[in-house]
Structure formats: structure tokens, C-alpha cells
């Protein structure tokens, strides 16, 4: 999802609630109204009207139960270089490092590792803190897990429209944290920041 906004009308179509119930009993009308209300409430809680971008999709590789040995710092550096190389290939600027935002990527990896899941949980809070500290006008993030190399990770992100859009977006800075869980499996959080 590029912008974290939605159209109620489109959502009703998605839910199959397009037209009013024709000539129905009062009970059916109440049921229809209740379903419509529930759909609206669910939709509104899923939608966000802030101007901060939120990439909902994420990528995950399956590596089984094998213990792996990788260098997180090496992958961080290589993956940032690869993202910048890709941006240059499509005519975009090189992203500058944002050391002050690294802690947020690292904290999010800690969170995902603790929960044993990929997520963008608490993205809005993270983005607001980054925006406040860096005076950013836009923040986005990509996450992934279990990819054992920078090459695998960028390939997965390029194969995903939302991740590719974040990588190619109108940003000026980035930070990337790669951390290993107790099994030695990598988790990735890359944050993209636009500072005017």
C-alpha cells in the first residue's frame, strides 16, 4: 500500500456490499445494517489517514531448521550499496546514511525476533519519532527475514511491488539493521527517510 489511506466505497465493493438489500424483512435490514457497520468499523481501524507511508507487505525466506552463519554488519553494508546501485540504475539519488535512525530499525528487529514474526507493528509511532528527530517529511520501511545474503534480500524486495516502490521512492536517507535470532536466522528492517 503506497499511502496508508483507503476508499470506503472500494472497500464495500471488496466486501461485496455494494447495493442496499432489496425488499427485505426488518430483521434482514437490521442484520444488513449491523454487517455494514462492522465492515465500516473494521475498515476504519485498518485504514490510516496520516501522510506517512506504510509498506504493509513483507518478505520471508524459508531456510528450514538449519543453523546458519552470516555477518549481519557485512550484509547491512552490502545491501545498502545494492539498494543505492538499484536506485542509480533507475535515475534516483543515492540515499545518505541516517545513523540517528538506526536504533529504530534495530528495535523493530528485536521486536520481530521476540514475537517470531514479520510485521510493521508500531510503524506509525516509529515513523513519528524518526520524523521528529530528523525533520523528515516521509518515512517508509521494508522488512524481511531468513534471507541469508544481501542478494537474496534485494531480489525478494525487487519482486514485490510495494518493496520496490519504497526502494525507488522519493527519499534522501536510509538506515538498515540486520540482526540474528537465537537460531542464527537474519531479520531485516530498512527505513527510508525523506528530509527536505
mmCIF file of C-alpha atoms in Angstrom:
data_model
loop_
_atom_site.group_PDB
_atom_site.id
_atom_site.type_symbol
_atom_site.label_atom_id
_atom_site.label_comp_id
_atom_site.label_asym_id
_atom_site.label_seq_id
_atom_site.Cartn_x
_atom_site.Cartn_y
_atom_site.Cartn_z
ATOM 1 C CA UNK A 1 0.000 0.000 0.000
ATOM 2 C CA UNK A 2 1.716 3.214 -1.092
ATOM 3 C CA UNK A 3 -0.193 5.681 1.016
ATOM 4 C CA UNK A 4 -1.857 4.426 4.133
ATOM 5 C CA UNK A 5 -5.286 5.629 3.109
ATOM 6 C CA UNK A 6 -8.297 3.827 1.683
ATOM 7 C CA UNK A 7 -11.565 4.393 -0.031
ATOM 8 C CA UNK A 8 -14.636 3.248 1.849
ATOM 9 C CA UNK A 9 -16.514 2.823 -1.418
ATOM 10 C CA UNK A 10 -13.880 0.484 -2.829
ATOM 11 C CA UNK A 11 -13.778 -1.456 0.406
ATOM 12 C CA UNK A 12 -17.519 -2.056 0.276
ATOM 13 C CA UNK A 13 -17.124 -3.480 -3.206
ATOM 14 C CA UNK A 14 -14.316 -5.686 -1.953
ATOM 15 C CA UNK A 15 -16.552 -6.907 0.840
ATOM 16 C CA UNK A 16 -19.351 -7.494 -1.635
ATOM 17 C CA UNK A 17 -21.584 -4.860 -0.026
ATOM 18 C CA UNK A 18 -22.467 -2.700 -2.996
ATOM 19 C CA UNK A 19 -26.210 -2.195 -3.036
ATOM 20 C CA UNK A 20 -28.898 -1.976 -0.381
ATOM 21 C CA UNK A 21 -30.888 -5.075 0.431
ATOM 22 C CA UNK A 22 -34.000 -5.159 -1.762
ATOM 23 C CA UNK A 23 -37.405 -5.586 -0.129
ATOM 24 C CA UNK A 24 -36.376 -7.445 2.989
ATOM 25 C CA UNK A 25 -37.774 -8.069 6.413
ATOM 26 C CA UNK A 26 -36.992 -5.695 9.285
ATOM 27 C CA UNK A 27 -34.742 -8.405 10.743
ATOM 28 C CA UNK A 28 -32.785 -8.675 7.484
ATOM 29 C CA UNK A 29 -32.444 -4.886 7.335
ATOM 30 C CA UNK A 30 -31.054 -4.868 10.892
ATOM 31 C CA UNK A 31 -28.651 -7.685 10.013
ATOM 32 C CA UNK A 32 -27.554 -5.840 6.880
ATOM 33 C CA UNK A 33 -27.073 -2.620 8.860
ATOM 34 C CA UNK A 34 -25.059 -4.454 11.514
ATOM 35 C CA UNK A 35 -22.850 -6.073 8.860
ATOM 36 C CA UNK A 36 -22.354 -2.725 7.165
ATOM 37 C CA UNK A 37 -21.449 -1.089 10.476
ATOM 38 C CA UNK A 38 -18.989 -3.875 11.354
ATOM 39 C CA UNK A 39 -17.389 -3.655 7.913
ATOM 40 C CA UNK A 40 -17.053 0.116 8.260
ATOM 41 C CA UNK A 41 -15.520 -0.123 11.747
ATOM 42 C CA UNK A 42 -13.116 -2.854 10.622
ATOM 43 C CA UNK A 43 -12.149 -0.851 7.576
ATOM 44 C CA UNK A 44 -11.604 2.354 9.508
ATOM 45 C CA UNK A 45 -9.377 0.600 12.028
ATOM 46 C CA UNK A 46 -7.326 -0.854 9.176
ATOM 47 C CA UNK A 47 -7.036 2.469 7.346
ATOM 48 C CA UNK A 48 -4.749 5.264 8.365
ATOM 49 C CA UNK A 49 -5.198 8.809 7.175
ATOM 50 C CA UNK A 50 -1.706 10.048 8.086
ATOM 51 C CA UNK A 51 0.665 11.259 5.401
ATOM 52 C CA UNK A 52 3.366 8.817 6.433
ATOM 53 C CA UNK A 53 3.742 5.919 4.048
ATOM 54 C CA UNK A 54 3.442 2.391 5.392
ATOM 55 C CA UNK A 55 4.545 -0.610 3.388
ATOM 56 C CA UNK A 56 2.246 -3.408 4.526
ATOM 57 C CA UNK A 57 3.760 -6.323 2.668
ATOM 58 C CA UNK A 58 6.882 -8.086 3.821
ATOM 59 C CA UNK A 59 9.105 -10.848 2.562
ATOM 60 C CA UNK A 60 10.260 -14.055 4.157
ATOM 61 C CA UNK A 61 12.507 -16.876 3.025
ATOM 62 C CA UNK A 62 12.208 -20.446 4.174
ATOM 63 C CA UNK A 63 15.503 -21.840 5.421
ATOM 64 C CA UNK A 64 14.225 -24.762 7.438
ATOM 65 C CA UNK A 65 15.872 -25.584 10.731
ATOM 66 C CA UNK A 66 19.451 -25.276 9.517
ATOM 67 C CA UNK A 67 21.761 -23.173 11.687
ATOM 68 C CA UNK A 68 23.422 -20.568 9.504
ATOM 69 C CA UNK A 69 26.424 -18.334 9.944
ATOM 70 C CA UNK A 70 26.314 -14.854 8.454
ATOM 71 C CA UNK A 71 27.860 -11.459 9.130
ATOM 72 C CA UNK A 72 24.997 -9.021 9.849
ATOM 73 C CA UNK A 73 27.233 -5.928 9.556
ATOM 74 C CA UNK A 74 28.587 -7.118 6.216
ATOM 75 C CA UNK A 75 25.077 -7.739 4.899
ATOM 76 C CA UNK A 76 23.905 -4.305 6.116
ATOM 77 C CA UNK A 77 26.681 -2.535 4.244
ATOM 78 C CA UNK A 78 26.332 -4.622 1.092
ATOM 79 C CA UNK A 79 22.530 -4.348 0.984
ATOM 80 C CA UNK A 80 22.603 -0.552 1.348
ATOM 81 C CA UNK A 81 25.128 -0.422 -1.513
ATOM 82 C CA UNK A 82 22.887 -2.680 -3.616
ATOM 83 C CA UNK A 83 19.806 -0.545 -2.899
ATOM 84 C CA UNK A 84 21.737 2.575 -3.928
ATOM 85 C CA UNK A 85 23.040 0.814 -7.066
ATOM 86 C CA UNK A 86 19.464 -0.111 -7.978
ATOM 87 C CA UNK A 87 18.285 3.453 -7.345
ATOM 88 C CA UNK A 88 21.064 4.794 -9.592
ATOM 89 C CA UNK A 89 20.029 2.356 -12.336
ATOM 90 C CA UNK A 90 16.540 3.908 -12.373
ATOM 91 C CA UNK A 91 17.776 7.507 -12.151
ATOM 92 C CA UNK A 92 17.241 8.046 -8.422
ATOM 93 C CA UNK A 93 19.549 9.778 -5.947
ATOM 94 C CA UNK A 94 21.931 7.943 -3.635
ATOM 95 C CA UNK A 95 20.499 7.567 -0.141
ATOM 96 C CA UNK A 96 22.612 9.027 2.653
ATOM 97 C CA UNK A 97 23.116 7.134 5.902
ATOM 98 C CA UNK A 98 20.891 8.119 8.841
ATOM 99 C CA UNK A 99 22.798 6.897 11.927
ATOM 100 C CA UNK A 100 20.304 8.511 14.324
ATOM 101 C CA UNK A 101 17.515 6.319 12.914
ATOM 102 C CA UNK A 102 19.437 3.039 13.191
ATOM 103 C CA UNK A 103 18.164 2.440 16.721
ATOM 104 C CA UNK A 104 14.580 2.310 15.408
ATOM 105 C CA UNK A 105 15.409 -0.329 12.807
ATOM 106 C CA UNK A 106 17.321 -2.299 15.434
ATOM 107 C CA UNK A 107 14.488 -2.039 17.980
ATOM 108 C CA UNK A 108 11.997 -3.222 15.366
ATOM 109 C CA UNK A 109 14.159 -6.254 14.579
ATOM 110 C CA UNK A 110 14.317 -7.015 18.322
ATOM 111 C CA UNK A 111 10.517 -6.801 18.428
ATOM 112 C CA UNK A 112 10.031 -9.100 15.426
ATOM 113 C CA UNK A 113 12.526 -11.610 16.826
ATOM 114 C CA UNK A 114 10.774 -11.600 20.221
ATOM 115 C CA UNK A 115 7.388 -12.127 18.532
ATOM 116 C CA UNK A 116 8.840 -14.604 15.985
ATOM 117 C CA UNK A 117 7.019 -12.852 13.155
ATOM 118 C CA UNK A 118 7.455 -10.269 10.448
ATOM 119 C CA UNK A 119 5.461 -7.135 10.960
ATOM 120 C CA UNK A 120 5.164 -3.409 10.607
ATOM 121 C CA UNK A 121 3.670 -3.233 14.101
ATOM 122 C CA UNK A 122 4.100 0.211 15.679
ATOM 123 C CA UNK A 123 5.287 1.697 12.376
ATOM 124 C CA UNK A 124 3.386 4.937 12.855
ATOM 125 C CA UNK A 125 4.986 5.535 16.252
ATOM 126 C CA UNK A 126 8.430 4.678 14.872
ATOM 127 C CA UNK A 127 7.925 6.940 11.853
ATOM 128 C CA UNK A 128 6.724 9.841 14.016
ATOM 129 C CA UNK A 129 9.814 9.592 16.251
ATOM 130 C CA UNK A 130 12.104 9.480 13.219
ATOM 131 C CA UNK A 131 10.292 12.432 11.633
ATOM 132 C CA UNK A 132 10.573 14.425 14.849
ATOM 133 C CA UNK A 133 14.312 13.737 15.219
ATOM 134 C CA UNK A 134 15.269 14.178 11.556
ATOM 135 C CA UNK A 135 12.595 16.657 10.398
ATOM 136 C CA UNK A 136 11.514 14.058 7.843
ATOM 137 C CA UNK A 137 8.505 14.634 5.627
ATOM 138 C CA UNK A 138 8.218 10.979 4.609
ATOM 139 C CA UNK A 139 9.129 7.631 6.144
ATOM 140 C CA UNK A 140 8.724 4.100 4.813
ATOM 141 C CA UNK A 141 10.169 0.717 5.687
ATOM 142 C CA UNK A 142 10.869 -2.693 4.233
ATOM 143 C CA UNK A 143 11.209 -5.792 6.392
ATOM 144 C CA UNK A 144 12.296 -9.338 5.656
ATOM 145 C CA UNK A 145 13.583 -12.393 7.446
ATOM 146 C CA UNK A 146 15.545 -15.588 6.868
ATOM 147 C CA UNK A 147 17.320 -14.419 3.701
ATOM 148 C CA UNK A 148 20.965 -15.381 4.124
ATOM 149 C CA UNK A 149 22.502 -12.827 1.764
ATOM 150 C CA UNK A 150 22.082 -9.267 0.561
ATOM 151 C CA UNK A 151 21.490 -10.636 -2.954
ATOM 152 C CA UNK A 152 18.553 -12.817 -1.858
ATOM 153 C CA UNK A 153 17.012 -9.983 0.122
ATOM 154 C CA UNK A 154 17.163 -7.344 -2.599
ATOM 155 C CA UNK A 155 15.881 -9.864 -5.159
ATOM 156 C CA UNK A 156 12.847 -10.559 -2.948
ATOM 157 C CA UNK A 157 12.228 -6.847 -2.415
ATOM 158 C CA UNK A 158 12.513 -6.134 -6.142
ATOM 159 C CA UNK A 159 9.997 -8.923 -6.833
ATOM 160 C CA UNK A 160 7.472 -7.168 -4.556
ATOM 161 C CA UNK A 161 5.787 -4.056 -5.958
ATOM 162 C CA UNK A 162 5.457 -2.379 -2.556
ATOM 163 C CA UNK A 163 9.067 -3.046 -1.539
ATOM 164 C CA UNK A 164 10.353 -1.918 -4.916
ATOM 165 C CA UNK A 165 8.271 1.254 -4.640
ATOM 166 C CA UNK A 166 9.818 2.003 -1.242
ATOM 167 C CA UNK A 167 13.335 1.417 -2.587
ATOM 168 C CA UNK A 168 12.695 3.668 -5.579
ATOM 169 C CA UNK A 169 10.758 6.285 -3.628
ATOM 170 C CA UNK A 170 11.446 9.969 -3.144
ATOM 171 C CA UNK A 171 13.758 9.560 -0.147
ATOM 172 C CA UNK A 172 17.053 11.136 0.854
ATOM 173 C CA UNK A 173 18.278 8.915 3.706
ATOM 174 C CA UNK A 174 18.156 5.322 4.856
ATOM 175 C CA UNK A 175 19.193 3.048 7.667
ATOM 176 C CA UNK A 176 19.270 -0.745 7.767
ATOM 177 C CA UNK A 177 19.560 -3.177 10.642
ATOM 178 C CA UNK A 178 20.206 -6.898 10.201
ATOM 179 C CA UNK A 179 20.001 -8.958 13.370
ATOM 180 C CA UNK A 180 20.079 -12.673 14.055
ATOM 181 C CA UNK A 181 17.620 -14.588 16.194
ATOM 182 C CA UNK A 182 18.847 -17.279 18.611
ATOM 183 C CA UNK A 183 18.873 -19.793 15.749
ATOM 184 C CA UNK A 184 21.157 -17.511 13.731
ATOM 185 C CA UNK A 185 18.424 -16.526 11.250
ATOM 186 C CA UNK A 186 18.546 -12.930 9.982
ATOM 187 C CA UNK A 187 15.828 -10.297 10.351
ATOM 188 C CA UNK A 188 15.954 -7.113 8.271
ATOM 189 C CA UNK A 189 14.451 -3.662 8.778
ATOM 190 C CA UNK A 190 15.344 -0.929 6.284
ATOM 191 C CA UNK A 191 13.899 2.517 6.890
ATOM 192 C CA UNK A 192 13.651 5.121 4.124
ATOM 193 C CA UNK A 193 13.505 8.792 5.101
ATOM 194 C CA UNK A 194 12.834 11.981 3.169
ATOM 195 C CA UNK A 195 14.363 15.142 4.597
ATOM 196 C CA UNK A 196 13.724 18.358 2.657
#
